[in-house]
PDB file of C-alpha atoms and ligand atoms in Angstrom:
ATOM      1  CA  UNK A   1     114.288  84.586 170.230  1.00  0.00           C
ATOM      2  CA  UNK A   2     110.969  86.170 170.979  1.00  0.00           C
ATOM      3  CA  UNK A   3     110.301  89.629 169.701  1.00  0.00           C
ATOM      4  CA  UNK A   4     107.679  91.954 171.060  1.00  0.00           C
ATOM      5  CA  UNK A   5     106.422  95.146 169.480  1.00  0.00           C
ATOM      6  CA  UNK A   6     108.172  98.251 170.766  1.00  0.00           C
ATOM      7  CA  UNK A   7     109.642 101.445 169.371  1.00  0.00           C
ATOM      8  CA  UNK A   8     112.065 101.040 166.449  1.00  0.00           C
ATOM      9  CA  UNK A   9     110.703  97.631 165.400  1.00  0.00           C
ATOM     10  CA  UNK A  10     109.460  96.984 161.890  1.00  0.00           C
ATOM     11  CA  UNK A  11     106.144  95.164 162.249  1.00  0.00           C
ATOM     12  CA  UNK A  12     104.306  93.186 159.569  1.00  0.00           C
ATOM     13  CA  UNK A  13     100.543  92.998 160.054  1.00  0.00           C
ATOM     14  CA  UNK A  14      97.406  91.821 158.356  1.00  0.00           C
ATOM     15  CA  UNK A  15      94.482  94.031 159.232  1.00  0.00           C
ATOM     16  CA  UNK A  16      90.818  94.632 158.606  1.00  0.00           C
ATOM     17  CA  UNK A  17      89.324  98.008 159.447  1.00  0.00           C
ATOM     18  CA  UNK A  18      85.619  98.346 160.129  1.00  0.00           C
ATOM     19  CA  UNK A  19      83.420 101.130 161.449  1.00  0.00           C
ATOM     20  CA  UNK A  20      81.190 100.841 164.546  1.00  0.00           C
ATOM     21  CA  UNK A  21      78.398  99.375 162.367  1.00  0.00           C
ATOM     22  CA  UNK A  22      80.724  96.557 161.268  1.00  0.00           C
ATOM     23  CA  UNK A  23      81.096  97.751 157.671  1.00  0.00           C
ATOM     24  CA  UNK A  24      84.483  97.000 156.181  1.00  0.00           C
ATOM     25  CA  UNK A  25      86.363 100.199 155.320  1.00  0.00           C
ATOM     26  CA  UNK A  26      89.805  98.922 154.461  1.00  0.00           C
ATOM     27  CA  UNK A  27      92.028  95.888 154.725  1.00  0.00           C
ATOM     28  CA  UNK A  28      95.539  94.802 153.947  1.00  0.00           C
ATOM     29  CA  UNK A  29      96.289  93.003 150.717  1.00  0.00           C
ATOM     30  CA  UNK A  30      96.435  89.250 151.521  1.00  0.00           C
ATOM     31  CA  UNK A  31      99.404  88.906 149.161  1.00  0.00           C
ATOM     32  CA  UNK A  32     101.249  91.900 150.581  1.00  0.00           C
ATOM     33  CA  UNK A  33     100.776  92.452 154.326  1.00  0.00           C
ATOM     34  CA  UNK A  34     101.437  95.926 155.647  1.00  0.00           C
ATOM     35  CA  UNK A  35     104.736  96.897 157.253  1.00  0.00           C
ATOM     36  CA  UNK A  36     105.134  99.851 159.573  1.00  0.00           C
ATOM     37  CA  UNK A  37     107.790 101.319 161.818  1.00  0.00           C
ATOM     38  CA  UNK A  38     106.591 101.204 165.424  1.00  0.00           C
ATOM     39  CA  UNK A  39     107.064 104.594 167.109  1.00  0.00           C
ATOM     40  CA  UNK A  40     107.349 106.298 163.718  1.00  0.00           C
ATOM     41  CA  UNK A  41     103.751 107.559 163.601  1.00  0.00           C
ATOM     42  CA  UNK A  42     103.204 105.500 160.453  1.00  0.00           C
ATOM     43  CA  UNK A  43      99.814 104.327 161.759  1.00  0.00           C
ATOM     44  CA  UNK A  44      97.131 106.065 163.827  1.00  0.00           C
ATOM     45  CA  UNK A  45      98.228 106.657 167.451  1.00  0.00           C
ATOM     46  CA  UNK A  46      95.458 104.577 169.055  1.00  0.00           C
ATOM     47  CA  UNK A  47      96.378 101.490 167.048  1.00  0.00           C
ATOM     48  CA  UNK A  48     100.101 101.950 167.613  1.00  0.00           C
ATOM     49  CA  UNK A  49      99.472 102.201 171.366  1.00  0.00           C
ATOM     50  CA  UNK A  50      97.339  99.034 171.440  1.00  0.00           C
ATOM     51  CA  UNK A  51      99.895  96.995 169.479  1.00  0.00           C
ATOM     52  CA  UNK A  52     102.695  97.784 171.940  1.00  0.00           C
ATOM     53  CA  UNK A  53     103.997  94.604 173.621  1.00  0.00           C
ATOM     54  CA  UNK A  54     102.253  92.196 171.238  1.00  0.00           C
ATOM     55  CA  UNK A  55     104.158  89.346 169.667  1.00  0.00           C
ATOM     56  CA  UNK A  56     104.170  87.299 166.444  1.00  0.00           C
ATOM     57  CA  UNK A  57     100.923  85.355 166.019  1.00  0.00           C
ATOM     58  CA  UNK A  58      98.896  87.623 168.289  1.00  0.00           C
ATOM     59  CA  UNK A  59      95.471  88.700 167.100  1.00  0.00           C
ATOM     60  CA  UNK A  60      94.470  92.092 168.363  1.00  0.00           C
ATOM     61  CA  UNK A  61      91.050  93.708 168.297  1.00  0.00           C
ATOM     62  CA  UNK A  62      91.616  97.432 168.726  1.00  0.00           C
ATOM     63  CA  UNK A  63      88.837  99.999 169.002  1.00  0.00           C
ATOM     64  CA  UNK A  64      90.231 103.458 168.341  1.00  0.00           C
ATOM     65  CA  UNK A  65      88.187 106.600 169.082  1.00  0.00           C
ATOM     66  CA  UNK A  66      88.441 109.467 166.554  1.00  0.00           C
ATOM     67  CA  UNK A  67      90.698 111.459 168.898  1.00  0.00           C
ATOM     68  CA  UNK A  68      93.334 108.703 168.598  1.00  0.00           C
ATOM     69  CA  UNK A  69      92.476 108.000 164.978  1.00  0.00           C
ATOM     70  CA  UNK A  70      91.938 110.595 162.259  1.00  0.00           C
ATOM     71  CA  UNK A  71      90.634 113.284 164.615  1.00  0.00           C
ATOM     72  CA  UNK A  72      87.297 114.958 165.179  1.00  0.00           C
ATOM     73  CA  UNK A  73      85.610 116.877 162.362  1.00  0.00           C
ATOM     74  CA  UNK A  74      86.660 120.517 162.127  1.00  0.00           C
ATOM     75  CA  UNK A  75      83.571 122.668 161.383  1.00  0.00           C
ATOM     76  CA  UNK A  76      85.832 125.300 159.827  1.00  0.00           C
ATOM     77  CA  UNK A  77      86.829 122.895 157.061  1.00  0.00           C
ATOM     78  CA  UNK A  78      84.100 123.102 154.470  1.00  0.00           C
ATOM     79  CA  UNK A  79      84.041 120.985 151.312  1.00  0.00           C
ATOM     80  CA  UNK A  80      85.187 122.917 148.259  1.00  0.00           C
ATOM     81  CA  UNK A  81      84.145 122.747 144.626  1.00  0.00           C
ATOM     82  CA  UNK A  82      87.023 122.663 142.174  1.00  0.00           C
ATOM     83  CA  UNK A  83      86.746 122.498 138.375  1.00  0.00           C
ATOM     84  CA  UNK A  84      87.976 119.199 136.969  1.00  0.00           C
ATOM     85  CA  UNK A  85      90.080 121.217 134.534  1.00  0.00           C
ATOM     86  CA  UNK A  86      92.351 122.331 137.387  1.00  0.00           C
ATOM     87  CA  UNK A  87      93.590 118.743 137.804  1.00  0.00           C
ATOM     88  CA  UNK A  88      96.168 117.141 135.528  1.00  0.00           C
ATOM     89  CA  UNK A  89      94.491 115.554 132.486  1.00  0.00           C
ATOM     90  CA  UNK A  90      95.670 112.052 133.412  1.00  0.00           C
ATOM     91  CA  UNK A  91      94.592 112.265 137.089  1.00  0.00           C
ATOM     92  CA  UNK A  92      92.391 109.269 137.973  1.00  0.00           C
ATOM     93  CA  UNK A  93      89.844 111.224 140.014  1.00  0.00           C
ATOM     94  CA  UNK A  94      87.810 109.067 142.315  1.00  0.00           C
ATOM     95  CA  UNK A  95      86.232 109.181 145.761  1.00  0.00           C
ATOM     96  CA  UNK A  96      88.782 108.937 148.560  1.00  0.00           C
ATOM     97  CA  UNK A  97      91.731 109.932 146.392  1.00  0.00           C
ATOM     98  CA  UNK A  98      94.287 112.069 148.196  1.00  0.00           C
ATOM     99  CA  UNK A  99      96.368 114.783 146.615  1.00  0.00           C
ATOM    100  CA  UNK A 100      98.544 117.639 147.810  1.00  0.00           C
ATOM    101  CA  UNK A 101      97.820 121.249 147.047  1.00  0.00           C
ATOM    102  CA  UNK A 102      99.781 124.440 147.556  1.00  0.00           C
ATOM    103  CA  UNK A 103      98.302 127.042 149.924  1.00  0.00           C
ATOM    104  CA  UNK A 104      99.574 130.077 151.807  1.00  0.00           C
ATOM    105  CA  UNK A 105     100.286 127.657 154.679  1.00  0.00           C
ATOM    106  CA  UNK A 106     102.389 125.408 152.448  1.00  0.00           C
ATOM    107  CA  UNK A 107     101.449 122.035 150.955  1.00  0.00           C
ATOM    108  CA  UNK A 108      98.282 120.537 152.477  1.00  0.00           C
ATOM    109  CA  UNK A 109      96.477 117.276 151.733  1.00  0.00           C
ATOM    110  CA  UNK A 110      93.001 117.247 150.208  1.00  0.00           C
ATOM    111  CA  UNK A 111      90.665 114.331 149.582  1.00  0.00           C
ATOM    112  CA  UNK A 112      88.171 113.842 146.783  1.00  0.00           C
ATOM    113  CA  UNK A 113      84.649 113.429 148.161  1.00  0.00           C
ATOM    114  CA  UNK A 114      82.772 113.237 144.888  1.00  0.00           C
ATOM    115  CA  UNK A 115      83.182 113.808 141.170  1.00  0.00           C
ATOM    116  CA  UNK A 116      80.126 115.603 139.767  1.00  0.00           C
ATOM    117  CA  UNK A 117      80.324 116.223 136.040  1.00  0.00           C
ATOM    118  CA  UNK A 118      82.869 118.993 135.454  1.00  0.00           C
ATOM    119  CA  UNK A 119      83.186 119.649 139.194  1.00  0.00           C
ATOM    120  CA  UNK A 120      85.220 117.851 141.837  1.00  0.00           C
ATOM    121  CA  UNK A 121      84.158 118.213 145.470  1.00  0.00           C
ATOM    122  CA  UNK A 122      87.165 118.066 147.783  1.00  0.00           C
ATOM    123  CA  UNK A 123      87.725 118.314 151.530  1.00  0.00           C
ATOM    124  CA  UNK A 124      90.708 119.036 153.741  1.00  0.00           C
ATOM    125  CA  UNK A 125      89.618 116.287 156.103  1.00  0.00           C
ATOM    126  CA  UNK A 126      90.655 112.647 155.910  1.00  0.00           C
ATOM    127  CA  UNK A 127      87.593 110.535 154.969  1.00  0.00           C
ATOM    128  CA  UNK A 128      87.891 108.687 158.308  1.00  0.00           C
ATOM    129  CA  UNK A 129      87.721 111.864 160.412  1.00  0.00           C
ATOM    130  CA  UNK A 130      85.166 111.430 163.203  1.00  0.00           C
ATOM    131  CA  UNK A 131      84.961 107.675 162.630  1.00  0.00           C
ATOM    132  CA  UNK A 132      85.461 105.166 165.456  1.00  0.00           C
ATOM    133  CA  UNK A 133      87.942 102.673 164.024  1.00  0.00           C
ATOM    134  CA  UNK A 134      87.552  98.955 164.720  1.00  0.00           C
ATOM    135  CA  UNK A 135      90.746  97.142 163.742  1.00  0.00           C
ATOM    136  CA  UNK A 136      91.296  93.405 163.716  1.00  0.00           C
ATOM    137  CA  UNK A 137      95.038  92.898 163.430  1.00  0.00           C
ATOM    138  CA  UNK A 138      97.183  89.796 163.123  1.00  0.00           C
ATOM    139  CA  UNK A 139     100.867  90.237 163.910  1.00  0.00           C
ATOM    140  CA  UNK A 140     102.837  88.412 161.207  1.00  0.00           C
ATOM    141  CA  UNK A 141     106.438  89.429 161.813  1.00  0.00           C
ATOM    142  CA  UNK A 142     108.611  91.711 163.929  1.00  0.00           C
ATOM    143  CA  UNK A 143     112.201  92.736 163.199  1.00  0.00           C
ATOM    144  CA  UNK A 144     114.615  95.478 164.211  1.00  0.00           C
ATOM    145  CA  UNK A 145     114.558  98.545 161.997  1.00  0.00           C
ATOM    146  CA  UNK A 146     117.738  99.410 160.107  1.00  0.00           C
ATOM    147  CA  UNK A 147     119.557 102.669 160.809  1.00  0.00           C
ATOM    148  CA  UNK A 148     118.439 104.086 157.484  1.00  0.00           C
ATOM    149  CA  UNK A 149     114.808 103.205 158.223  1.00  0.00           C
ATOM    150  CA  UNK A 150     115.065 104.936 161.617  1.00  0.00           C
ATOM    151  CA  UNK A 151     116.611 108.010 159.999  1.00  0.00           C
ATOM    152  CA  UNK A 152     113.825 108.148 157.391  1.00  0.00           C
ATOM    153  CA  UNK A 153     111.042 107.257 159.834  1.00  0.00           C
ATOM    154  CA  UNK A 154     109.580 104.571 157.578  1.00  0.00           C
ATOM    155  CA  UNK A 155     110.113 101.016 156.364  1.00  0.00           C
ATOM    156  CA  UNK A 156     112.148 100.199 153.262  1.00  0.00           C
ATOM    157  CA  UNK A 157     111.983  97.233 150.909  1.00  0.00           C
ATOM    158  CA  UNK A 158     109.012  94.971 150.080  1.00  0.00           C
ATOM    159  CA  UNK A 159     105.854  96.355 151.688  1.00  0.00           C
ATOM    160  CA  UNK A 160     107.637  99.605 152.511  1.00  0.00           C
ATOM    161  CA  UNK A 161     108.911 102.645 150.709  1.00  0.00           C
ATOM    162  CA  UNK A 162     110.684 102.416 147.401  1.00  0.00           C
ATOM    163  CA  UNK A 163     112.579 105.593 146.820  1.00  0.00           C
ATOM    164  CA  UNK A 164     112.348 106.729 143.248  1.00  0.00           C
ATOM    165  CA  UNK A 165     114.620 109.141 141.452  1.00  0.00           C
ATOM    166  CA  UNK A 166     112.658 112.078 142.853  1.00  0.00           C
ATOM    167  CA  UNK A 167     114.242 111.390 146.248  1.00  0.00           C
TER     168      UNK A 167
HETATM  169 ZN1   ZN B 201     113.285 106.106 153.131  1.00  0.00          ZN
END
């Protein structure tokens, strides 16, 4: 029974993400590989496209340009300075942290660029915007998604979503 990666499969991967200079930006936890729903836009489009048709045990080196990754920088999005006091007291503010904020356009994500004394510098752009992504991926497992996972558009169970009481 050989499985290949296609839409509506739940795929388990180990990955390392580097930039064009070879610096490591991110990687999966060796004790808890990442699971994603193929075709569910859970991962960046360029990586999803390059994993299509792969099978268990395959090692894939995928170079993803910004346009198929986190997008090109938007010059209209300028970093903003926000007083630390406008965050919840227990918020663990650190570089790269993502949070949601309410605007006239609805809820939008913001990322912390820097904490500077009483001021937090935030940006509306993902920290990997404009970055060419170099993934090294090992395909660990492939299974069919359940109906509930397809309806939700994400993976459930270990390595996936755990719905709390808020949902
Ligand atoms: Zn769900």
